[in-house]
């Protein structure tokens, strides 16, 4: 049921096929070259900023260079068509626990040759004592405790221990002035900082980083030129020569054309992903900052709309070649080989006027045509978004593209402004990673710094600070349930455990924050974020204009529904006493009668104000624990209501909850109702969602909603879809991700993975191939209520 | 004290997008003058509340037996309620934690029902949607509707009435000023066949149609296409002629499916299982073709 009159070109079809057919694998180059640099004793005495910049140079200058057939946009993140790198100084050693399992494991198998395995094993002894998490604490005892906590991750999980990234760089500036421009600026500032060693070294490192990025492009120019000379196909030879011309220009110099702008951006994308954590490096508002190049080229008749679209498609496919390498444990938390490279279209511009343009429409067509796991496409919507733009969005969603996810300027701009961002900067936001809004080019917000397990805090509150069945107190002491006589007693215990848990989280997080600043500055990333050059300070030290850190409250709906259940079952209906309830939970609700009773109690997402209020309460309680807390970069800790895929892992290890969820079953994802508990259809769910003030979640909300394709088909379905989300956004909804699929397709895909090798589903803030998910995650996706069936 | 008028519904469904324009809340009233053998909602027929038994949910704890004051619980795996004894008081439902016993039928006062449907008013306004009165036969509750609908209209909400056409004409006159759209079922043209399959002759239904066309222009004819029952050339051509006589140029054709059959067992309905094996999709498409041969615009709802 599509009215589309477009489709990918043959070249794009071939490129897509080649990338989708490639088996993902591990590339050892980054790890080995990084090691070579740090093993050299001469390098070890250098300033850390300079070390990182030089190590990055070494990698970019020596990694293998490839230009694949049909390519227009070039640059390879790894030596494989689809591949990932190991970061031995960050989470690399943890990841390498799986080194022998990579090819054989069920979820996200990765190819690796025997030779590469051996080479990677050989660097472990060097890095073991240099592991950042181990060096984060002064005391070795604390360091080991932190490392163990990270490995188990029961109460909280510190993502920053693998590096930070999560940035929407100032690509507008890079494209315009080139690395030469940045180099010149750093040079000028360095001359003024002769007396400040920290600043001087920082500028020195930026200069090295800028130069090495510029040279990276030149390497491709050479390879393309050589290839052109031996290429027999005249057409291809011409293409290779134009690739050579483009790469000899960018990223070193400012881009003069749309083609050069895209190529410049992609080289930077590779370099930032190489410098630190290869996660959530986000091009952001490409339709906005690339438009001047597009407009000029169209006007001068050197580019057609079709050519521009082919270039964007080629770029989009390149983004899918970059994958993260995780071990099985991290995969449970960040499933689906997802690395959060957000590209955003639409929304208001810095001047407050609608910025939607022809490129926005081209990007929407590309999303519909490609449907690949990366980039993570987002579309901004505001009160005056053109109807044509919105119609197109709902059309491609209804077609089953599962992209883009939608963001509401009406909520997000005021939130950022309230947090101290200038209005023009707030208007220039883009989501990064999953769903976290940041000011493009100006913000170094470690948006996915850490996550907290909220239902676990309730488990501790129901057992005087101990896990069910445990003698050791891992929480803090609170009132025994025997003495609890009203719901307020439970609330006090919960709030106390939450505050204690947050305190532990922040202690670990801040140690890691400092360690990142000390051991792993990121000069390349910093030179692409406004403020760092001016302040002469790395982004990890707080050089950026805006510095936030995001902490996610995971399981917020499970905790809310559980508190409501306690109030209703114990204190109002008196169906159970507190000790009876806790005993049933300790036995994992093995008695079906009590389980069904608890499951049958009203739940969030059914348009019931008295129930929804409890989810709201958990959000408030969580925010209270972050009040007035500052990160070590001088910024605020913000609250995120999304869960990536950790709701599945934490659901597996957190005890049964009063909402009827048993241990082993996933929590509700983000701010969505619990699995199968949204029983009154999407309008009721949206009413519940709108009852929560989304602006409380200054680090973003993830609200997944699934529709059966049979309901949303045709014009009627699309119109209905558009109208209910218009309403949701008008009333203060911040974000949504709409999945339109036929459940039978998913069941078939689960039972026979070969039947649908490239079936794309929305997971939590991003899209993933269904076959890339763990069996449990697959089941969860299937279970999520298929609304309207 | 004033006499309180209430109506009974068996379901209220939100986000209905095929029961009229925009996003709608459909109210399924309970009680119907017809007994169509193919009825999709057998629980809609009886005007009184009923207890439905979902055998597959039951864990056979028989708490229901203890709770029942009327000795209406049968201690069996597949059957539970004795309809002759049951008063649908709901005591068994409230002790059933597994949701195996469900009370079908909820009574509403006009204001309560208004509050219920107002929850989605924002969506109605945004999408030019509203509420759809369905059933059962909503006009069984005409007195209630004459109180309820003025309240709805005051809130600026679009109202669509779905009717089987079997009503006393003055009943619909009372509420016509509060209705924006009527979906009117024309099932079978031959009075005898109509009686055979629905339990009543269609004389009244066709007569009402003629009157309503005059009084109310926004009337849309509909027909559930039941393979082998009403999709014959003869019935379609008679229906088309009937429509043309009243200057109606279109009909909505509804897909038949056997979903209602599963519900029959659960509630001891008045009708017996009635299975149609032929391909109802095909029947729908060929009915559309034949209507169009007769110059009637047929729109498919599947």
mmCIF file of C-alpha atoms in Angstrom, chain A residues 530-756:
data_model
loop_
_atom_site.group_PDB
_atom_site.id
_atom_site.type_symbol
_atom_site.label_atom_id
_atom_site.label_comp_id
_atom_site.label_asym_id
_atom_site.label_seq_id
_atom_site.Cartn_x
_atom_site.Cartn_y
_atom_site.Cartn_z
ATOM 1 C CA UNK A 530 32.227 24.516 20.435
ATOM 2 C CA UNK A 531 33.918 25.879 23.560
ATOM 3 C CA UNK A 532 36.842 23.474 23.867
ATOM 4 C CA UNK A 533 39.229 25.480 21.695
ATOM 5 C CA UNK A 534 38.196 28.767 23.266
ATOM 6 C CA UNK A 535 38.594 27.349 26.776
ATOM 7 C CA UNK A 536 41.762 25.474 25.905
ATOM 8 C CA UNK A 537 40.326 22.439 27.581
ATOM 9 C CA UNK A 538 39.437 18.938 26.491
ATOM 10 C CA UNK A 539 35.764 18.003 26.384
ATOM 11 C CA UNK A 540 36.394 15.310 28.985
ATOM 12 C CA UNK A 541 37.558 18.058 31.368
ATOM 13 C CA UNK A 542 34.567 20.340 30.753
ATOM 14 C CA UNK A 543 35.833 22.420 27.849
ATOM 15 C CA UNK A 544 32.551 22.334 25.939
ATOM 16 C CA UNK A 545 29.934 25.077 26.086
ATOM 17 C CA UNK A 546 27.413 22.698 27.665
ATOM 18 C CA UNK A 547 28.297 19.792 29.933
ATOM 19 C CA UNK A 548 25.580 17.421 31.073
ATOM 20 C CA UNK A 549 25.640 13.795 32.150
ATOM 21 C CA UNK A 550 22.579 11.644 31.721
ATOM 22 C CA UNK A 551 21.454 9.055 34.253
ATOM 23 C CA UNK A 552 18.692 6.718 33.194
ATOM 24 C CA UNK A 553 15.928 5.523 35.482
ATOM 25 C CA UNK A 554 15.235 1.995 34.241
ATOM 26 C CA UNK A 555 12.102 0.078 35.175
ATOM 27 C CA UNK A 556 10.205 3.212 36.115
ATOM 28 C CA UNK A 557 6.847 1.734 35.089
ATOM 29 C CA UNK A 558 7.482 -1.567 36.905
ATOM 30 C CA UNK A 559 8.390 0.310 40.066
ATOM 31 C CA UNK A 560 5.344 2.584 39.713
ATOM 32 C CA UNK A 561 2.900 -0.253 39.052
ATOM 33 C CA UNK A 562 4.424 -2.211 41.938
ATOM 34 C CA UNK A 563 3.918 0.628 44.400
ATOM 35 C CA UNK A 564 0.328 1.010 43.231
ATOM 36 C CA UNK A 565 -0.162 -2.747 43.655
ATOM 37 C CA UNK A 566 1.138 -2.584 47.246
ATOM 38 C CA UNK A 567 -1.171 0.305 48.048
ATOM 39 C CA UNK A 568 -4.192 -1.426 46.537
ATOM 40 C CA UNK A 569 -3.596 -5.039 47.587
ATOM 41 C CA UNK A 570 -2.163 -4.492 51.066
ATOM 42 C CA UNK A 571 -3.449 -1.198 52.391
ATOM 43 C CA UNK A 572 -6.774 -0.714 50.583
ATOM 44 C CA UNK A 573 -8.296 -4.069 49.656
ATOM 45 C CA UNK A 574 -6.344 -5.885 52.390
ATOM 46 C CA UNK A 575 -6.034 -8.974 50.223
ATOM 47 C CA UNK A 576 -2.546 -9.637 51.549
ATOM 48 C CA UNK A 577 -0.373 -8.427 54.398
ATOM 49 C CA UNK A 578 3.033 -6.924 53.721
ATOM 50 C CA UNK A 579 4.902 -10.059 54.952
ATOM 51 C CA UNK A 580 2.618 -12.287 52.889
ATOM 52 C CA UNK A 581 3.307 -10.214 49.819
ATOM 53 C CA UNK A 582 7.064 -10.214 50.372
ATOM 54 C CA UNK A 583 7.056 -13.975 50.991
ATOM 55 C CA UNK A 584 5.221 -14.512 47.728
ATOM 56 C CA UNK A 585 7.765 -12.303 45.943
ATOM 57 C CA UNK A 586 10.659 -14.196 47.545
ATOM 58 C CA UNK A 587 9.136 -17.408 46.156
ATOM 59 C CA UNK A 588 9.035 -15.721 42.772
ATOM 60 C CA UNK A 589 5.206 -15.700 42.772
ATOM 61 C CA UNK A 590 5.153 -19.458 42.246
ATOM 62 C CA UNK A 591 1.548 -19.632 43.452
ATOM 63 C CA UNK A 592 -0.471 -18.862 40.303
ATOM 64 C CA UNK A 593 -3.351 -17.485 42.328
ATOM 65 C CA UNK A 594 -1.406 -14.645 43.898
ATOM 66 C CA UNK A 595 0.461 -13.993 40.682
ATOM 67 C CA UNK A 596 -2.722 -13.699 38.651
ATOM 68 C CA UNK A 597 -4.246 -11.501 41.285
ATOM 69 C CA UNK A 598 -1.273 -9.117 41.186
ATOM 70 C CA UNK A 599 -1.097 -9.187 37.405
ATOM 71 C CA UNK A 600 -4.793 -8.401 37.260
ATOM 72 C CA UNK A 601 -4.446 -5.172 39.232
ATOM 73 C CA UNK A 602 -4.649 -2.003 37.124
ATOM 74 C CA UNK A 603 -1.450 -0.979 35.352
ATOM 75 C CA UNK A 604 0.140 2.099 33.825
ATOM 76 C CA UNK A 605 -0.945 2.798 30.274
ATOM 77 C CA UNK A 606 -4.679 2.278 30.607
ATOM 78 C CA UNK A 607 -5.784 5.861 31.131
ATOM 79 C CA UNK A 608 -6.249 5.444 34.879
ATOM 80 C CA UNK A 609 -5.087 8.609 36.687
ATOM 81 C CA UNK A 610 -4.705 6.940 40.095
ATOM 82 C CA UNK A 611 -2.409 4.261 38.635
ATOM 83 C CA UNK A 612 -0.427 6.501 36.280
ATOM 84 C CA UNK A 613 0.327 8.798 39.216
ATOM 85 C CA UNK A 614 2.662 6.151 40.660
ATOM 86 C CA UNK A 615 4.921 6.060 37.649
ATOM 87 C CA UNK A 616 5.027 9.821 37.894
ATOM 88 C CA UNK A 617 5.954 9.479 41.554
ATOM 89 C CA UNK A 618 8.919 7.198 40.773
ATOM 90 C CA UNK A 619 10.202 9.756 38.260
ATOM 91 C CA UNK A 620 9.932 12.496 40.884
ATOM 92 C CA UNK A 621 11.673 10.375 43.505
ATOM 93 C CA UNK A 622 14.463 9.621 41.043
ATOM 94 C CA UNK A 623 14.893 13.265 40.091
ATOM 95 C CA UNK A 624 15.032 14.211 43.749
ATOM 96 C CA UNK A 625 18.188 12.104 44.168
ATOM 97 C CA UNK A 626 19.908 14.065 41.392
ATOM 98 C CA UNK A 627 18.879 17.457 42.636
ATOM 99 C CA UNK A 628 21.783 19.924 42.909
ATOM 100 C CA UNK A 629 24.292 17.243 41.923
ATOM 101 C CA UNK A 630 27.034 18.334 39.536
ATOM 102 C CA UNK A 631 29.270 16.184 37.377
ATOM 103 C CA UNK A 632 33.044 16.671 37.429
ATOM 104 C CA UNK A 633 32.848 18.681 34.203
ATOM 105 C CA UNK A 634 30.703 21.245 36.002
ATOM 106 C CA UNK A 635 27.421 20.217 34.389
ATOM 107 C CA UNK A 636 24.080 18.993 35.626
ATOM 108 C CA UNK A 637 23.017 15.361 35.903
ATOM 109 C CA UNK A 638 19.945 14.907 33.746
ATOM 110 C CA UNK A 639 17.214 12.274 33.904
ATOM 111 C CA UNK A 640 16.589 9.823 31.090
ATOM 112 C CA UNK A 641 13.580 7.554 30.783
ATOM 113 C CA UNK A 642 14.853 5.009 28.313
ATOM 114 C CA UNK A 643 16.387 1.613 28.832
ATOM 115 C CA UNK A 644 18.218 0.532 25.647
ATOM 116 C CA UNK A 645 17.921 -3.231 26.223
ATOM 117 C CA UNK A 646 19.017 -3.327 29.859
ATOM 118 C CA UNK A 647 15.376 -3.707 30.953
ATOM 119 C CA UNK A 648 15.733 -7.244 29.663
ATOM 120 C CA UNK A 649 18.946 -7.962 31.595
ATOM 121 C CA UNK A 650 17.769 -6.338 34.792
ATOM 122 C CA UNK A 651 14.434 -8.097 34.435
ATOM 123 C CA UNK A 652 16.367 -11.349 34.350
ATOM 124 C CA UNK A 653 18.208 -10.719 37.614
ATOM 125 C CA UNK A 654 15.798 -8.591 39.685
ATOM 126 C CA UNK A 655 13.367 -10.458 41.937
ATOM 127 C CA UNK A 656 9.628 -10.736 41.374
ATOM 128 C CA UNK A 657 7.773 -7.455 41.785
ATOM 129 C CA UNK A 658 4.370 -6.645 43.261
ATOM 130 C CA UNK A 659 3.100 -5.796 39.767
ATOM 131 C CA UNK A 660 3.092 -9.551 39.068
ATOM 132 C CA UNK A 661 6.292 -9.642 37.012
ATOM 133 C CA UNK A 662 8.405 -12.653 37.934
ATOM 134 C CA UNK A 663 12.167 -12.787 38.082
ATOM 135 C CA UNK A 664 13.399 -13.482 34.574
ATOM 136 C CA UNK A 665 10.748 -11.466 32.816
ATOM 137 C CA UNK A 666 11.833 -8.136 31.320
ATOM 138 C CA UNK A 667 10.850 -4.788 32.747
ATOM 139 C CA UNK A 668 8.762 -2.466 30.643
ATOM 140 C CA UNK A 669 10.941 -0.622 28.121
ATOM 141 C CA UNK A 670 11.527 3.087 28.651
ATOM 142 C CA UNK A 671 8.259 4.805 29.470
ATOM 143 C CA UNK A 672 6.047 2.269 27.693
ATOM 144 C CA UNK A 673 3.462 0.227 29.614
ATOM 145 C CA UNK A 674 4.471 -3.261 30.767
ATOM 146 C CA UNK A 675 4.318 -6.032 28.202
ATOM 147 C CA UNK A 676 0.760 -6.846 27.288
ATOM 148 C CA UNK A 677 -0.647 -4.622 30.006
ATOM 149 C CA UNK A 678 -1.901 -1.855 27.750
ATOM 150 C CA UNK A 679 -5.355 -3.250 27.337
ATOM 151 C CA UNK A 680 -7.399 -0.311 26.227
ATOM 152 C CA UNK A 681 -5.725 0.527 22.974
ATOM 153 C CA UNK A 682 -3.349 3.231 21.844
ATOM 154 C CA UNK A 683 -5.494 6.260 22.678
ATOM 155 C CA UNK A 684 -5.733 5.168 26.314
ATOM 156 C CA UNK A 685 -1.991 4.537 26.379
ATOM 157 C CA UNK A 686 -1.312 7.970 24.916
ATOM 158 C CA UNK A 687 -3.588 9.520 27.552
ATOM 159 C CA UNK A 688 -1.517 7.824 30.254
ATOM 160 C CA UNK A 689 1.717 8.935 28.625
ATOM 161 C CA UNK A 690 0.451 12.503 28.417
ATOM 162 C CA UNK A 691 -0.404 12.418 32.102
ATOM 163 C CA UNK A 692 3.355 12.352 32.786
ATOM 164 C CA UNK A 693 5.178 15.659 32.393
ATOM 165 C CA UNK A 694 7.815 14.649 29.846
ATOM 166 C CA UNK A 695 9.869 17.740 30.503
ATOM 167 C CA UNK A 696 10.974 16.043 33.729
ATOM 168 C CA UNK A 697 13.040 13.748 31.519
ATOM 169 C CA UNK A 698 15.627 16.289 30.434
ATOM 170 C CA UNK A 699 17.790 13.485 29.053
ATOM 171 C CA UNK A 700 14.991 12.098 26.925
ATOM 172 C CA UNK A 701 12.091 9.702 26.909
ATOM 173 C CA UNK A 702 11.713 6.539 24.942
ATOM 174 C CA UNK A 703 8.150 5.535 24.228
ATOM 175 C CA UNK A 704 7.841 2.520 21.951
ATOM 176 C CA UNK A 705 4.476 1.691 20.565
ATOM 177 C CA UNK A 706 3.637 -1.116 18.232
ATOM 178 C CA UNK A 707 0.812 -1.378 15.749
ATOM 179 C CA UNK A 708 -0.239 -4.304 13.686
ATOM 180 C CA UNK A 709 0.251 -3.487 10.027
ATOM 181 C CA UNK A 710 -3.262 -4.729 9.366
ATOM 182 C CA UNK A 711 -4.633 -1.826 11.393
ATOM 183 C CA UNK A 712 -2.492 0.935 9.989
ATOM 184 C CA UNK A 713 -2.724 0.018 6.336
ATOM 185 C CA UNK A 714 -4.144 2.358 3.742
ATOM 186 C CA UNK A 715 -4.962 6.014 3.794
ATOM 187 C CA UNK A 716 -7.407 5.629 6.678
ATOM 188 C CA UNK A 717 -4.770 3.981 8.832
ATOM 189 C CA UNK A 718 -2.102 6.550 8.047
ATOM 190 C CA UNK A 719 -4.475 9.410 8.740
ATOM 191 C CA UNK A 720 -5.460 7.873 12.078
ATOM 192 C CA UNK A 721 -1.834 7.303 13.006
ATOM 193 C CA UNK A 722 -0.949 10.883 12.197
ATOM 194 C CA UNK A 723 -3.883 12.318 14.087
ATOM 195 C CA UNK A 724 -3.305 10.418 17.329
ATOM 196 C CA UNK A 725 0.353 11.399 17.391
ATOM 197 C CA UNK A 726 -0.519 14.993 16.524
ATOM 198 C CA UNK A 727 -2.627 14.898 19.667
ATOM 199 C CA UNK A 728 0.088 13.192 21.692
ATOM 200 C CA UNK A 729 2.632 15.837 20.696
ATOM 201 C CA UNK A 730 0.255 18.763 21.179
ATOM 202 C CA UNK A 731 -0.341 17.590 24.730
ATOM 203 C CA UNK A 732 3.338 17.379 25.612
ATOM 204 C CA UNK A 733 4.621 14.025 24.347
ATOM 205 C CA UNK A 734 8.394 14.259 23.886
ATOM 206 C CA UNK A 735 9.247 11.297 21.721
ATOM 207 C CA UNK A 736 7.864 8.166 20.142
ATOM 208 C CA UNK A 737 8.991 5.245 18.101
ATOM 209 C CA UNK A 738 6.317 3.583 16.097
ATOM 210 C CA UNK A 739 6.628 -0.035 15.092
ATOM 211 C CA UNK A 740 4.198 -1.197 12.464
ATOM 212 C CA UNK A 741 4.377 -4.908 11.992
ATOM 213 C CA UNK A 742 2.478 -8.047 11.629
ATOM 214 C CA UNK A 743 3.147 -10.273 14.672
ATOM 215 C CA UNK A 744 2.960 -13.385 12.547
ATOM 216 C CA UNK A 745 5.965 -12.121 10.598
ATOM 217 C CA UNK A 746 7.967 -11.890 13.824
ATOM 218 C CA UNK A 747 6.951 -15.331 15.026
ATOM 219 C CA UNK A 748 7.982 -16.728 11.690
ATOM 220 C CA UNK A 749 11.264 -14.836 11.892
ATOM 221 C CA UNK A 750 11.936 -16.198 15.375
ATOM 222 C CA UNK A 751 11.225 -19.801 14.417
ATOM 223 C CA UNK A 752 13.051 -19.605 11.145
ATOM 224 C CA UNK A 753 15.758 -16.918 11.173
ATOM 225 C CA UNK A 754 16.626 -17.619 7.550
ATOM 226 C CA UNK A 755 13.150 -16.670 6.394
ATOM 227 C CA UNK A 756 13.593 -12.974 7.184
#
